[in-house]
Each structure stands twice: as C-alpha cells, then as structure tokens.
Short mmCIF file of C-alpha atoms in Angstrom, two decimals:
data_model
loop_
_atom_site.label_atom_id
_atom_site.label_comp_id
_atom_site.label_asym_id
_atom_site.label_seq_id
_atom_site.Cartn_x
_atom_site.Cartn_y
_atom_site.Cartn_z
CA MET A 1 -62.67 -148.88 226.56
CA SER A 2 -58.67 -147.60 226.41
CA GLU A 3 -56.79 -149.42 228.55
CA TYR A 4 -53.14 -150.54 228.89
CA ILE A 5 -52.60 -153.54 227.53
CA ASP A 6 -50.36 -155.92 229.21
CA GLU A 7 -50.03 -159.43 231.06
CA LYS A 8 -52.21 -157.95 234.18
CA LEU A 9 -55.30 -156.93 232.19
CA VAL A 10 -55.15 -160.16 229.82
CA ALA A 11 -55.02 -162.62 232.58
CA GLN A 12 -58.28 -160.40 234.13
CA LEU A 13 -60.17 -161.10 231.22
CA ALA A 14 -63.29 -163.46 230.32
CA PRO A 15 -65.06 -164.30 227.10
CA PRO A 16 -68.45 -162.74 226.23
CA LYS A 17 -71.05 -165.05 226.23
CA THR A 18 -71.94 -164.26 222.84
CA GLY A 19 -69.87 -162.01 219.98
CA ARG A 20 -66.49 -160.66 220.34
CA ALA A 21 -65.13 -157.99 222.98
CA THR A 22 -62.53 -155.58 222.27
CA THR A 23 -60.14 -153.94 224.45
CA THR A 24 -57.80 -150.72 222.97
CA ASP A 25 -54.54 -149.82 224.16
CA ALA A 26 -54.36 -146.39 225.54
CA GLU A 27 -50.77 -145.94 224.41
CA ILE A 28 -49.98 -147.51 220.86
CA PRO A 29 -52.49 -145.84 218.54
CA GLY A 30 -54.99 -148.44 216.53
CA PHE A 31 -53.53 -151.49 218.58
CA TYR A 32 -56.57 -153.47 220.26
CA VAL A 33 -56.99 -156.79 221.38
CA ARG A 34 -60.58 -159.07 220.81
CA LEU A 35 -61.81 -161.65 222.44
CA SER A 36 -63.95 -164.25 220.94
CA SER A 37 -67.01 -166.11 223.25
CA THR A 38 -64.73 -169.49 222.34
CA GLY A 39 -61.59 -167.63 224.23
CA THR A 40 -59.72 -167.27 220.87
CA LEU A 41 -57.39 -163.90 221.58
CA GLY A 42 -56.61 -161.77 218.12
CA LEU A 43 -54.26 -158.99 218.10
CA TYR A 44 -54.97 -156.26 215.91
CA LEU A 45 -53.40 -152.88 214.85
CA THR A 46 -55.98 -150.61 212.85
CA TYR A 47 -54.85 -147.71 210.81
CA ARG A 48 -55.76 -146.09 207.43
CA VAL A 49 -53.96 -145.89 204.09
CA LYS A 50 -54.20 -143.12 201.63
CA LYS A 51 -55.31 -144.12 198.34
CA GLY A 52 -57.01 -141.19 196.67
CA THR A 53 -59.44 -139.68 198.96
CA GLU A 54 -58.45 -137.33 202.37
CA LYS A 55 -59.89 -140.35 204.71
CA GLY A 56 -58.16 -143.11 203.00
CA VAL A 57 -58.82 -146.52 203.47
CA LYS A 58 -59.33 -148.24 206.99
CA ARG A 59 -57.43 -151.34 207.52
CA ASN A 60 -57.57 -153.88 210.60
CA HIS A 61 -54.54 -155.55 210.02
CA HIS A 62 -54.51 -159.06 212.08
CA MET A 63 -50.87 -159.40 213.40
CA LEU A 64 -51.41 -162.73 215.72
CA SER A 65 -53.40 -165.29 217.54
CA SER A 66 -53.61 -166.76 220.85
CA ASP A 67 -55.78 -168.77 223.17
CA LEU A 68 -56.90 -166.84 226.61
CA ALA A 69 -56.82 -170.57 228.31
CA THR A 70 -53.40 -171.30 227.32
CA PHE A 71 -52.21 -167.93 228.30
CA GLN A 72 -53.71 -167.73 231.49
CA SER A 73 -52.40 -171.03 232.58
CA MET A 74 -48.62 -169.43 232.06
CA THR A 75 -46.65 -168.42 234.88
CA LYS A 76 -46.83 -164.74 235.61
CA THR A 77 -43.28 -164.56 234.36
CA MET A 78 -43.96 -166.19 231.07
CA GLN A 79 -47.23 -164.00 230.65
CA ARG A 80 -45.17 -161.18 231.14
CA GLN A 81 -42.72 -162.10 228.36
CA VAL A 82 -45.86 -162.66 226.07
CA ALA A 83 -47.24 -159.81 226.79
CA ARG A 84 -43.98 -157.59 226.25
CA ALA A 85 -43.37 -159.39 222.55
CA TRP A 86 -47.11 -158.54 221.67
CA ARG A 87 -46.88 -155.06 222.60
CA ALA A 88 -43.23 -155.12 220.56
CA THR A 89 -44.92 -156.65 217.76
CA ALA A 90 -47.71 -153.65 217.43
CA THR A 91 -44.93 -151.09 217.81
CA GLU A 92 -42.75 -152.42 214.89
CA THR A 93 -45.67 -152.96 212.72
CA ARG A 94 -47.18 -149.02 213.89
CA ALA A 95 -43.58 -147.67 212.91
CA LEU A 96 -44.02 -149.55 209.52
CA VAL A 97 -47.01 -147.80 208.49
CA ILE A 98 -45.65 -144.21 209.49
CA GLY A 99 -43.21 -145.48 207.47
CA GLY A 100 -45.34 -146.03 204.36
CA HIS A 101 -46.05 -149.69 204.23
CA ASP A 102 -49.43 -151.17 204.02
CA PRO A 103 -48.87 -154.48 206.32
CA ALA A 104 -52.51 -155.90 205.60
CA ALA A 105 -52.02 -155.68 201.70
CA GLU A 106 -48.27 -156.89 202.05
CA VAL A 107 -49.99 -159.91 203.85
CA LYS A 108 -52.58 -160.63 201.58
CA ASP A 109 -50.17 -160.40 198.44
CA ALA A 110 -47.81 -162.40 200.25
CA ARG A 111 -50.68 -165.01 200.86
CA THR A 112 -51.69 -164.60 197.06
CA ILE A 113 -47.98 -165.52 196.29
CA ARG A 114 -48.10 -168.54 198.52
CA LYS A 115 -50.95 -169.82 197.14
CA ALA A 116 -49.84 -169.59 193.46
CA GLU A 117 -46.85 -171.26 194.33
CA ALA A 118 -48.72 -173.70 195.65
CA ALA A 119 -50.93 -173.74 192.90
CA GLU A 120 -47.85 -174.35 190.38
CA ARG A 121 -46.24 -176.75 192.82
CA LYS A 122 -49.38 -178.91 192.44
CA ALA A 123 -49.54 -178.34 188.90
CA LYS A 124 -45.94 -179.71 188.46
CA LEU A 125 -46.51 -182.70 190.44
CA ALA A 126 -49.77 -183.55 188.35
CA GLU A 127 -47.92 -182.85 185.05
CA LYS A 128 -45.25 -185.37 186.43
CA GLN A 129 -47.90 -187.85 187.22
CA ALA A 130 -49.54 -187.50 184.21
CA GLN A 131 -46.40 -187.59 182.52
CA ALA A 132 -45.73 -190.83 184.38
CA THR A 133 -48.97 -192.32 183.60
CA ALA A 134 -48.46 -191.73 180.02
CA LYS A 135 -45.46 -192.87 179.96
CA GLU A 136 -46.50 -196.45 181.53
CA LEU A 137 -49.66 -196.55 179.20
CA ALA A 138 -47.31 -195.85 176.03
CA LYS A 139 -45.58 -199.45 177.41
CA GLN A 140 -49.07 -200.91 176.98
CA ASN A 141 -49.62 -199.18 173.68
CA THR A 142 -47.25 -200.97 171.42
CA ILE A 143 -47.82 -203.11 168.52
CA ASN A 144 -46.83 -205.80 170.53
CA ALA A 145 -49.33 -205.41 173.31
CA LEU A 146 -51.89 -204.48 171.19
CA THR A 147 -51.57 -207.75 168.96
CA SER A 148 -51.36 -209.78 171.82
CA ASP A 149 -53.62 -212.46 172.50
CA GLU A 150 -55.68 -210.32 175.06
CA GLY A 151 -54.73 -206.94 173.04
CA ALA A 152 -57.15 -204.40 172.54
CA TYR A 153 -56.59 -204.53 168.60
CA THR A 154 -56.73 -208.11 168.60
CA LYS A 155 -60.42 -208.14 170.07
CA SER A 156 -61.37 -205.51 167.76
CA ILE A 157 -60.17 -207.60 164.54
CA ALA A 158 -61.67 -210.94 166.24
CA ARG A 159 -64.30 -211.26 163.71
CA SER A 160 -62.06 -211.22 160.81
CA LYS A 161 -61.04 -214.45 158.86
CA SER A 162 -57.58 -213.10 159.10
CA ASN A 163 -57.21 -212.01 162.11
CA ASP A 164 -54.28 -214.11 163.29
CA GLY A 165 -52.77 -213.53 160.03
CA THR A 166 -52.64 -209.67 160.63
CA ARG A 167 -51.17 -210.06 164.01
CA LYS A 168 -48.66 -212.03 163.05
CA MET A 169 -47.79 -209.55 160.20
CA LEU A 170 -47.60 -206.88 162.19
CA GLN A 171 -45.64 -208.16 164.61
CA SER A 172 -43.13 -209.83 162.43
CA ALA A 173 -42.56 -207.26 159.81
CA TRP A 174 -42.36 -204.18 161.86
CA ALA A 175 -40.71 -205.82 164.47
CA GLU A 176 -38.58 -202.62 164.41
CA VAL A 177 -41.24 -200.73 165.87
CA ALA A 178 -43.21 -203.06 167.62
CA SER A 179 -41.74 -202.41 171.01
CA SER A 180 -42.22 -198.94 170.75
CA PRO A 181 -45.40 -196.70 171.88
CA VAL A 182 -47.41 -196.53 169.08
CA SER A 183 -47.00 -192.62 169.44
CA ASP A 184 -43.46 -192.86 168.81
CA ILE A 185 -43.83 -194.49 165.36
CA THR A 186 -43.18 -191.91 162.69
CA HIS A 187 -43.81 -191.39 159.10
CA SER A 188 -39.59 -191.16 158.27
CA ARG A 189 -39.41 -194.06 160.27
CA VAL A 190 -41.92 -196.25 158.43
CA SER A 191 -41.15 -194.81 154.94
CA ALA A 192 -37.52 -196.28 155.77
CA ILE A 193 -38.43 -199.85 156.66
CA ALA A 194 -40.06 -199.95 153.66
CA ASP A 195 -37.29 -198.72 151.52
CA ASP A 196 -35.53 -201.27 153.19
CA TRP A 197 -37.33 -203.90 152.16
CA TYR A 198 -37.79 -202.56 148.56
CA SER A 199 -33.53 -202.50 148.13
CA THR A 200 -31.73 -204.98 148.40
CA LYS A 201 -29.72 -203.36 151.81
CA LYS A 202 -31.30 -206.61 153.96
CA GLY A 203 -31.29 -209.62 152.03
CA LYS A 204 -33.45 -210.03 148.92
CA PRO A 205 -36.11 -207.65 148.37
CA LYS A 206 -39.71 -208.04 149.09
CA SER A 207 -41.97 -208.14 146.07
CA GLU A 208 -43.96 -205.20 145.85
CA ALA A 209 -47.35 -206.86 146.64
CA THR A 210 -45.81 -207.95 149.86
CA ILE A 211 -44.59 -204.61 150.86
CA ASP A 212 -48.20 -203.20 150.00
CA ARG A 213 -49.45 -205.68 152.56
CA TYR A 214 -46.87 -205.16 155.03
CA VAL A 215 -48.11 -201.43 154.67
CA ASP A 216 -51.56 -201.45 154.37
CA ALA A 217 -52.20 -203.88 157.59
CA LEU A 218 -50.00 -201.34 159.59
CA ARG A 219 -52.09 -198.18 157.75
CA ALA A 220 -55.84 -200.12 159.38
CA PHE A 221 -53.71 -200.64 162.86
CA MET A 222 -52.66 -196.82 163.01
CA ASN A 223 -56.12 -195.74 161.91
CA TRP A 224 -57.49 -198.11 164.77
CA CYS A 225 -55.21 -196.29 167.04
CA LYS A 226 -56.23 -192.94 165.50
CA GLU A 227 -59.88 -193.39 166.24
CA LYS A 228 -58.56 -194.75 169.89
CA ARG A 229 -56.54 -190.96 170.54
CA LEU A 230 -53.96 -193.31 170.77
CA VAL A 231 -51.98 -191.31 167.99
CA THR A 232 -52.78 -187.88 166.34
CA THR A 233 -51.88 -188.65 162.71
CA ASN A 234 -51.21 -191.73 160.76
CA PRO A 235 -47.71 -192.17 160.05
CA CYS A 236 -48.71 -194.39 156.81
CA ASP A 237 -50.12 -191.61 155.55
CA GLY A 238 -48.14 -190.26 151.93
CA ILE A 239 -46.35 -193.86 151.63
CA ASP A 240 -48.00 -194.60 148.44
CA ARG A 241 -48.61 -198.87 147.21
CA LYS A 242 -45.54 -200.18 145.54
CA ARG A 243 -47.90 -201.33 142.88
CA GLY A 244 -50.51 -198.08 142.59
CA SER A 245 -53.55 -197.89 143.66
CA PHE A 246 -55.08 -201.10 143.39
CA HIS A 247 -53.39 -204.59 141.93
CA TYR A 248 -55.67 -207.14 140.43
CA SER A 249 -54.47 -210.28 141.02
CA GLU A 250 -55.83 -213.46 140.06
CA ASP A 251 -58.68 -212.93 143.26
CA TYR A 252 -59.73 -210.31 141.10
CA LYS A 253 -60.92 -211.32 137.97
CA ALA A 254 -64.50 -212.27 136.81
CA LEU A 255 -65.13 -215.88 135.40
CA GLU A 256 -66.78 -215.87 132.21
CA PRO A 257 -70.34 -217.56 132.05
CA GLU A 258 -69.00 -220.79 130.39
CA GLN A 259 -66.32 -221.02 132.88
CA VAL A 260 -68.87 -220.82 135.72
CA ILE A 261 -70.59 -223.43 134.77
CA ALA A 262 -67.57 -225.21 134.13
CA ILE A 263 -66.36 -225.30 137.49
CA CYS A 264 -69.92 -226.02 138.72
CA GLU A 265 -69.92 -229.15 136.46
CA ALA A 266 -66.83 -230.01 137.70
CA ILE A 267 -67.52 -230.01 141.21
CA ASP A 268 -70.51 -231.93 140.96
CA ALA A 269 -68.63 -234.62 138.72
CA ASP A 270 -65.76 -235.19 141.54
CA ASP A 271 -66.59 -237.62 143.71
CA LYS A 272 -63.56 -236.30 146.28
CA ILE A 273 -65.01 -232.97 146.64
CA PRO A 274 -67.91 -232.81 149.33
CA GLN A 275 -71.19 -231.73 148.90
CA TRP A 276 -70.94 -228.74 151.24
CA PHE A 277 -68.27 -226.92 148.89
CA SER A 278 -70.69 -227.51 145.86
CA VAL A 279 -73.32 -225.59 147.77
CA LEU A 280 -70.76 -223.27 149.02
CA VAL A 281 -69.60 -222.32 145.11
CA LYS A 282 -73.46 -222.19 144.00
CA LEU A 283 -74.26 -219.63 147.08
CA ALA A 284 -71.24 -217.76 146.12
CA ILE A 285 -71.72 -217.01 142.64
CA ARG A 286 -75.51 -216.36 143.49
CA THR A 287 -74.83 -213.85 146.39
CA GLY A 288 -71.48 -212.52 146.21
CA LEU A 289 -70.81 -212.98 149.68
CA ARG A 290 -66.99 -213.22 150.86
CA ARG A 291 -65.67 -216.32 152.06
CA GLY A 292 -65.41 -215.76 155.52
CA GLU A 293 -69.17 -214.61 155.47
CA LEU A 294 -70.59 -217.66 153.72
CA LEU A 295 -68.72 -219.67 156.32
CA GLN A 296 -70.26 -217.95 159.22
CA VAL A 297 -73.68 -217.64 158.16
CA LYS A 298 -76.65 -219.82 159.92
CA TRP A 299 -79.69 -221.06 159.18
CA GLY A 300 -81.90 -218.51 160.92
CA ASP A 301 -80.41 -215.75 158.68
CA LEU A 302 -82.38 -216.71 155.26
CA HIS A 303 -85.84 -214.63 155.89
CA VAL A 304 -88.54 -215.70 153.33
CA ALA A 305 -91.69 -213.96 153.26
CA GLY A 306 -93.92 -214.68 150.38
CA LYS A 307 -92.27 -213.79 147.20
CA SER A 308 -89.22 -212.17 148.94
CA ALA A 309 -86.25 -213.28 150.70
CA LEU A 310 -83.86 -211.66 152.64
CA LEU A 311 -80.38 -213.26 153.63
CA THR A 312 -78.95 -211.19 156.69
CA VAL A 313 -75.30 -211.04 156.89
CA HIS A 314 -74.56 -209.89 160.73
CA LYS A 315 -71.73 -207.40 161.92
CA GLY A 316 -69.80 -209.60 163.75
CA ILE A 317 -68.65 -211.16 160.24
CA THR A 318 -68.89 -208.61 157.63
CA LYS A 319 -65.58 -206.96 156.62
CA THR A 320 -67.08 -203.28 157.13
CA ASN A 321 -68.29 -204.51 160.77
CA LYS A 322 -71.66 -203.67 159.76
CA THR A 323 -74.74 -205.55 159.24
CA ARG A 324 -76.53 -205.74 155.65
CA ARG A 325 -79.56 -207.19 154.51
CA GLN A 326 -79.52 -208.41 150.63
CA ALA A 327 -82.45 -209.88 148.47
CA VAL A 328 -81.74 -212.99 147.18
CA ASN A 329 -83.56 -215.31 144.41
CA ASP A 330 -85.54 -218.32 144.34
CA GLU A 331 -82.48 -220.19 143.61
CA VAL A 332 -80.53 -219.38 146.44
CA VAL A 333 -84.00 -220.12 148.76
CA ALA A 334 -83.92 -223.36 146.85
CA ILE A 335 -80.18 -224.37 147.60
CA TRP A 336 -80.57 -223.39 150.97
CA ARG A 337 -83.52 -225.62 151.78
CA GLU A 338 -82.27 -228.72 149.67
CA TRP A 339 -78.80 -228.23 151.87
CA LYS A 340 -80.78 -228.28 154.64
CA ALA A 341 -82.78 -231.21 153.79
CA GLN A 342 -79.85 -233.08 152.72
CA SER A 343 -77.61 -232.17 156.27
CA GLY A 344 -79.30 -235.24 157.76
CA ARG A 345 -79.93 -233.59 160.94
CA THR A 346 -81.53 -231.44 163.37
CA VAL A 347 -80.76 -228.58 162.99
CA SER A 348 -81.63 -224.73 164.84
CA PRO A 349 -81.44 -221.34 163.91
CA SER A 350 -77.98 -220.57 165.31
CA ASP A 351 -76.28 -223.18 163.83
CA LYS A 352 -73.80 -222.51 161.15
CA VAL A 353 -74.83 -223.55 157.42
CA PHE A 354 -71.18 -225.31 157.24
CA PRO A 355 -70.31 -226.36 160.35
CA GLY A 356 -66.79 -226.94 161.19
CA GLU A 357 -64.03 -225.09 162.21
CA HIS A 358 -63.20 -222.10 160.29
CA GLU A 359 -59.60 -222.54 159.62
CA GLN A 360 -59.96 -226.15 158.21
CA LEU A 361 -62.45 -225.44 156.15
CA VAL A 362 -60.61 -222.22 154.50
CA ASN A 363 -57.67 -225.04 153.83
CA LYS A 364 -60.41 -227.65 152.53
CA ILE A 365 -61.14 -224.43 150.55
CA LYS A 366 -57.91 -224.19 149.08
CA ARG A 367 -57.41 -227.97 148.25
CA TYR A 368 -61.00 -228.09 146.52
CA TRP A 369 -60.72 -224.97 144.39
CA PRO A 370 -57.89 -225.43 142.05
CA ARG A 371 -59.09 -228.78 142.02
CA ALA A 372 -62.19 -228.27 140.31
CA CYS A 373 -60.66 -225.17 138.18
CA ASP A 374 -57.84 -228.12 136.93
CA ALA A 375 -61.17 -230.23 135.95
CA ALA A 376 -62.74 -227.50 134.01
CA GLU A 377 -59.74 -226.09 132.37
CA VAL A 378 -60.17 -222.86 134.02
CA HIS A 379 -56.92 -221.36 135.15
CA GLY A 380 -55.41 -218.05 137.06
CA TYR A 381 -58.75 -217.38 139.10
CA GLY A 382 -59.08 -217.77 142.86
CA PHE A 383 -62.46 -218.21 144.72
CA HIS A 384 -62.73 -214.64 145.51
CA SER A 385 -63.49 -214.68 141.87
CA LEU A 386 -66.81 -215.68 142.32
CA ARG A 387 -67.63 -212.30 143.98
CA HIS A 388 -66.75 -210.69 141.17
CA THR A 389 -68.54 -212.84 138.91
CA PHE A 390 -71.37 -211.71 140.68
CA ALA A 391 -70.82 -208.07 140.42
CA VAL A 392 -69.85 -208.23 137.19
CA SER A 393 -72.90 -210.13 136.07
CA LEU A 394 -75.17 -207.58 137.71
CA ALA A 395 -73.44 -204.76 135.67
CA ARG A 396 -73.83 -206.62 132.49
CA LYS A 397 -77.60 -206.51 133.20
CA SER A 398 -77.78 -202.77 133.47
CA VAL A 399 -78.33 -202.75 137.48
CA ALA A 400 -77.16 -199.41 138.86
CA ILE A 401 -74.07 -199.12 140.67
CA GLN A 402 -75.68 -198.03 143.68
CA ASP A 403 -77.60 -200.74 143.85
CA ILE A 404 -74.58 -203.40 143.20
CA SER A 405 -72.65 -201.54 145.87
CA GLU A 406 -75.31 -202.05 148.24
CA ALA A 407 -75.60 -205.85 147.17
CA MET A 408 -71.99 -206.10 147.56
CA GLY A 409 -71.63 -204.53 151.53
CA HIS A 410 -69.09 -202.00 150.23
CA THR A 411 -68.79 -198.74 152.02
CA THR A 412 -67.76 -196.53 148.84
CA LEU A 413 -68.49 -196.55 145.21
CA GLU A 414 -64.71 -196.64 144.58
CA MET A 415 -64.61 -200.51 145.55
CA THR A 416 -67.53 -201.23 143.59
CA LEU A 417 -66.14 -199.54 140.44
CA ARG A 418 -63.00 -201.72 140.81
CA TYR A 419 -65.21 -204.58 140.20
CA MET A 420 -66.53 -203.21 137.19
CA ARG A 421 -63.66 -203.01 135.29
CA GLU A 422 -64.72 -206.10 133.03
CA ALA A 423 -67.95 -205.61 132.60
CA PRO A 424 -68.10 -203.28 129.54
CA GLY A 425 -66.20 -205.57 127.06
CA THR A 426 -66.63 -208.91 128.57
CA LYS A 427 -69.40 -211.70 126.89
CA ARG A 428 -72.98 -211.89 127.51
CA PRO A 429 -74.52 -214.49 130.20
CA THR A 430 -76.16 -217.15 129.01
CA GLU A 431 -79.81 -217.73 130.07
CA LYS A 432 -78.75 -220.52 132.24
CA LEU A 433 -76.46 -218.21 133.96
CA LEU A 434 -78.50 -215.26 134.10
CA LYS A 435 -80.81 -217.65 136.21
CA MET A 436 -78.12 -218.05 139.43
CA PHE A 437 -77.89 -214.13 139.69
CA GLY A 438 -81.86 -213.61 138.97
#
C-alpha cells in the first residue's frame, strides 16, 4: 500500500493487533513507515547498494523512531512540523544514496567505532583503577608492613625461634628501603647498601659475617615475596656472601668423643645447672635436633612400638617447616621416660618436654652451656655443635649420607656435606659414645 505520508495519514494510523503494519510513501522511493503492535513508529528507507552483483545488496536504513500516541497527542501544527521533518530526512537520505553513500553501513560503522571507543575508555578506566589499587597495595607490601606484628611475613615465620630477631634485622639493617614497596627494591640498590657496609663510607665498617647475615635475611624475605608474587625477581640474586659460600663458626664444629663425655660429666656435677639442661644436652647428642626443635617437642611426640621408637618433629617447629619422623635408639627412650618420671607432675601428651617461656629457656642455655664447657675445659664450641657431633658420629659409623640427611631433616645433600667436613680424619668414638648414637 502506497500513500503520501504526512501528518494526516499518521494521525489516522492504529497499531495492529499483532506484528507490524507497513505504509510505503507514494512520492519518495523506498521511504516507508512501520508501526508495531505496541505503538512504536519507525521511519525507514529501503535502497540497494552494488556489491559485485547486478541487483546489489538491499538495505533497510532505520532513520528514526517515534511513539504514535505521543504524535497523536500533539497539536495539528506540531504534527505538521514533525511530518515535514520526517519527509525532509527521507529526502536527504535518498540524496545521499544517489550520491554513492551507504547510510545503513555508515551508521553501523559509526556504532562500531563508538563501541570500540567506549571499550577503550572502559579499559583505560580499569587500568587506572588497577594502577591505583596496585599503588595502594604496594604501600602495604613494604618490609616494615610485612614484618610488623600483624604482617604476613611475620605470621609465616612465627614458627621460627629467631622470628623477632629476623624482623628487627630486616627493619633496622635495611631501613633505607624498608618503607619502599618490595617491588621497587632493586639489585643495584641492595648491592650499594651492602658495599657501604663493607667500606668506611658510613662510619665503622661492618664485619663480613654481619653483612652475610643481613643479606641472607633479606634474601630469604625476598624469596618469600617471590613465592607470594609480590616481586618477580630476588634483588639479592648475584650478591655473593662476603665470607664465601659457607663460614664455619664455633657452632659448626663437631666435638671429639672425649669432649662430649667431659661436658656431660661437668653438667651432672654442677649443682647450679638444672636437671632439665642435662636432659636437653643428652637428647641433643642422641637425636641431632636443633635447640628450637628440642624446646618445642611434646610428650606425645615420642611413639614407641615394640623395639621401634619414632620421634615426630612437627612442621610448626622445624626449620624447613616440614614434619619429619626420626628413629631413635633405646637410650633416647630411657632418658625420655626417666625425665618424665622425675618431672614430679602429671603430664599430658600436649605438654612440652621442657616447659617454660621459650626466650627464657634460650637465655638460660646460653648461660649454662659455656659454664659447662669451661668446667670441662672444652673451648670454641657452641650448643649447635651437638647437632654436628651427631651427624659426624653417624658418618664415622659409615651411615649413608642420604640417611644422615634424612635424620638431620636437611632438604639437600649439600647442607649435610657441610656437616661432614670433619668426619674423615677425626678420632674414632669410644664404645661409650657409640651407645649414645646407637
């Protein structure tokens, strides 16, 4: 149906019950009005565009939309003005088609461009917000923040006996970068700080051992940051230890058999050294456990079944943060049971074998050990030497290096080999000492 589309025609239209009704204009080719059942009025222009075929491609260009009820509620003058504007739009669009334009495609392209621009704006906004978030997080991811009382790193090393010392070392030794985001701490910056310590640029130079402790603490901290994806690289990588790959202090020397016996006898003979310290030393010699591990073991950690006995050292107290179960000999079981009987109180499996506040016990060990060594005339050895003595004694008995490593709780054989440096040329243990390591 073709009619002259003007205000009179549109004013008389009525929405179809279903679908859409179309009225084609009798004067402007391709111009038509489409009315939906909801009363929506759409103005279209149909035309063809040549695209490799004779007939070309048919286009339906949607010029604009209106509402029939709204149009019919207008005054006749306004209806006339609106209808004339519609026809003018159709005439102009038709002229563009004749001139080689493709209005429908151009509208589609414009819409695509607008969507792309909107997506780009959205991406830029998201990037800006992400940068702001990252910047805010970076403020939280500093040495000072991560090693604070409630810091994530503090919680991760809570099991360590040197927790407080490590935190204070990181905060004080690396104060120059402690407030910077960890991602901003670079290799060159760390290297420059270490070089300043080694030189006289900032007062008295620090010892090689001190520098090694500072760098090792930061290296461990940055490895943790790397695991947590706070950094991509460790700035300490490539910074060599000032004292080489490993320095053997007094704590890293194994005692001779006679020295072990002399120290144990000196402890038992000294009334000012309590019984628990004697038990601690005897267990350290026979198990190779670290001081912090011994102070944390509980009565329920020893499991005896027939002739076999296993001592469980839980991951919360081990240096590697992994649970290990170590076979122990009859002497360990006997010492354990005797100390339990001598404790003079009812104990539960969850009670510590050596009760007391950890730091206080450590301080007492630092007093009692040198006292016993002086009495035994054994000098130049630390409490940790008992652990090395245990490892070296096993090596002297031709125990496989893999088995020694497992008993010591080492993660690598390289670490175990450090303990073995004295094993080949030292004196053979006496029968009394051999019983200790059974």
